[in-house]
mmCIF file of C-alpha atoms in Angstrom:
data_model
loop_
_atom_site.group_PDB
_atom_site.id
_atom_site.type_symbol
_atom_site.label_atom_id
_atom_site.label_comp_id
_atom_site.label_asym_id
_atom_site.label_seq_id
_atom_site.Cartn_x
_atom_site.Cartn_y
_atom_site.Cartn_z
ATOM 1 C CA MET A 1 -110.336 6.432 62.869
ATOM 2 C CA THR A 2 -107.048 6.901 61.042
ATOM 3 C CA LEU A 3 -106.939 9.420 58.199
ATOM 4 C CA ARG A 4 -105.150 8.378 55.031
ATOM 5 C CA PHE A 5 -104.018 10.728 52.310
ATOM 6 C CA ILE A 6 -103.105 10.202 48.684
ATOM 7 C CA SER A 7 -99.505 11.070 47.877
ATOM 8 C CA PRO A 8 -99.260 14.311 45.844
ATOM 9 C CA LYS A 9 -96.564 12.543 43.813
ATOM 10 C CA THR A 10 -99.155 10.485 41.949
ATOM 11 C CA ASP A 11 -100.562 11.854 38.703
ATOM 12 C CA PHE A 12 -104.106 11.673 40.085
ATOM 13 C CA ALA A 13 -103.359 13.682 43.246
ATOM 14 C CA PHE A 14 -101.062 16.126 41.410
ATOM 15 C CA LYS A 15 -103.850 16.960 38.972
ATOM 16 C CA LYS A 16 -106.395 17.279 41.793
ATOM 17 C CA ILE A 17 -104.135 19.741 43.642
ATOM 18 C CA PHE A 18 -102.679 21.712 40.728
ATOM 19 C CA GLY A 19 -104.815 20.780 37.706
ATOM 20 C CA SER A 20 -107.387 23.560 37.675
ATOM 21 C CA THR A 21 -107.050 26.990 36.129
ATOM 22 C CA ASP A 22 -107.596 28.438 39.627
ATOM 23 C CA SER A 23 -104.337 26.881 40.850
ATOM 24 C CA LYS A 24 -102.208 27.798 37.814
ATOM 25 C CA ASP A 25 -100.421 30.707 39.543
ATOM 26 C CA ILE A 26 -99.691 28.517 42.578
ATOM 27 C CA LEU A 27 -98.198 25.795 40.370
ATOM 28 C CA ILE A 28 -96.054 28.321 38.474
ATOM 29 C CA SER A 29 -94.767 29.709 41.765
ATOM 30 C CA PHE A 30 -94.160 26.215 43.178
ATOM 31 C CA LEU A 31 -92.220 25.050 40.102
ATOM 32 C CA ASN A 32 -90.181 28.268 39.919
ATOM 33 C CA ALA A 33 -89.233 27.813 43.581
ATOM 34 C CA LEU A 34 -88.420 24.140 43.185
ATOM 35 C CA ILE A 35 -86.577 24.202 39.857
ATOM 36 C CA TYR A 36 -85.357 27.770 39.344
ATOM 37 C CA GLU A 37 -84.418 28.871 42.895
ATOM 38 C CA ALA A 38 -87.478 31.155 43.187
ATOM 39 C CA ASN A 39 -86.631 33.152 40.056
ATOM 40 C CA PRO A 40 -89.711 33.855 37.906
ATOM 41 C CA VAL A 41 -88.466 31.820 34.932
ATOM 42 C CA ILE A 42 -91.725 30.001 34.138
ATOM 43 C CA GLN A 43 -94.167 32.508 32.663
ATOM 44 C CA ASP A 44 -97.029 30.236 31.678
ATOM 45 C CA LEU A 45 -97.841 26.534 31.706
ATOM 46 C CA GLU A 46 -100.257 23.879 30.601
ATOM 47 C CA ILE A 47 -100.957 20.567 32.313
ATOM 48 C CA ILE A 48 -100.950 17.998 29.554
ATOM 49 C CA ASP A 49 -102.227 14.473 29.045
ATOM 50 C CA PRO A 50 -99.587 12.478 30.871
ATOM 51 C CA TYR A 51 -99.625 9.381 28.690
ATOM 52 C CA ASN A 52 -97.394 9.361 25.617
ATOM 53 C CA PRO A 53 -97.294 5.885 24.080
ATOM 54 C CA ARG A 54 -93.903 4.781 22.857
ATOM 55 C CA GLU A 55 -93.130 4.918 19.168
ATOM 56 C CA VAL A 56 -90.201 2.491 19.321
ATOM 57 C CA VAL A 57 -90.815 -1.007 20.697
ATOM 58 C CA ASP A 58 -87.670 -1.060 22.915
ATOM 59 C CA LEU A 59 -88.353 2.273 24.627
ATOM 60 C CA LYS A 60 -90.485 2.680 27.735
ATOM 61 C CA ASP A 61 -93.686 4.711 27.744
ATOM 62 C CA SER A 62 -93.228 8.266 28.990
ATOM 63 C CA TYR A 63 -95.491 10.260 31.275
ATOM 64 C CA LEU A 64 -95.345 14.047 31.049
ATOM 65 C CA ASP A 65 -97.029 16.366 33.487
ATOM 66 C CA VAL A 66 -96.488 20.029 32.550
ATOM 67 C CA LYS A 67 -95.526 22.007 29.453
ATOM 68 C CA ALA A 68 -94.043 25.336 30.573
ATOM 69 C CA LEU A 69 -93.211 28.545 28.692
ATOM 70 C CA LEU A 70 -90.027 30.154 30.016
ATOM 71 C CA ASP A 71 -89.102 33.828 30.149
ATOM 72 C CA ASN A 72 -86.701 33.397 27.196
ATOM 73 C CA GLY A 73 -89.506 32.086 24.948
ATOM 74 C CA SER A 74 -88.464 28.429 25.077
ATOM 75 C CA THR A 75 -90.782 25.610 26.049
ATOM 76 C CA VAL A 76 -89.837 22.811 28.440
ATOM 77 C CA LEU A 77 -91.615 19.640 29.470
ATOM 78 C CA ILE A 78 -91.622 18.900 33.190
ATOM 79 C CA GLU A 79 -92.116 15.351 34.435
ATOM 80 C CA MET A 80 -92.341 14.510 38.099
ATOM 81 C CA GLN A 81 -89.844 11.862 39.157
ATOM 82 C CA VAL A 82 -90.556 9.933 42.324
ATOM 83 C CA LEU A 83 -87.102 8.338 42.355
ATOM 84 C CA ASN A 84 -83.874 10.319 42.297
ATOM 85 C CA LEU A 85 -82.070 8.769 39.332
ATOM 86 C CA ALA A 86 -78.627 10.056 38.374
ATOM 87 C CA PHE A 87 -79.264 9.939 34.621
ATOM 88 C CA PHE A 88 -82.203 12.393 34.817
ATOM 89 C CA GLU A 89 -81.063 15.983 34.418
ATOM 90 C CA LYS A 90 -82.637 18.803 36.431
#
């Protein structure tokens, strides 16, 4: 029997791994390590409904994963990108 796993890059698996309040500290640590070179920049976060329907007909739908509160009081939205596209900033 071959075991198959769901990619953690999908919204479903991401929410299963990181979507509970019990895993909030792990997700904060993971994102700080990945995005902010292990500095404790993200202080708090909320996993949000990923589907944001477009308001303008010519724009694509957007899918957001995490709303994070940074140490300077600002809020950022973090979306997981599966493809490395040059026009997406860090």
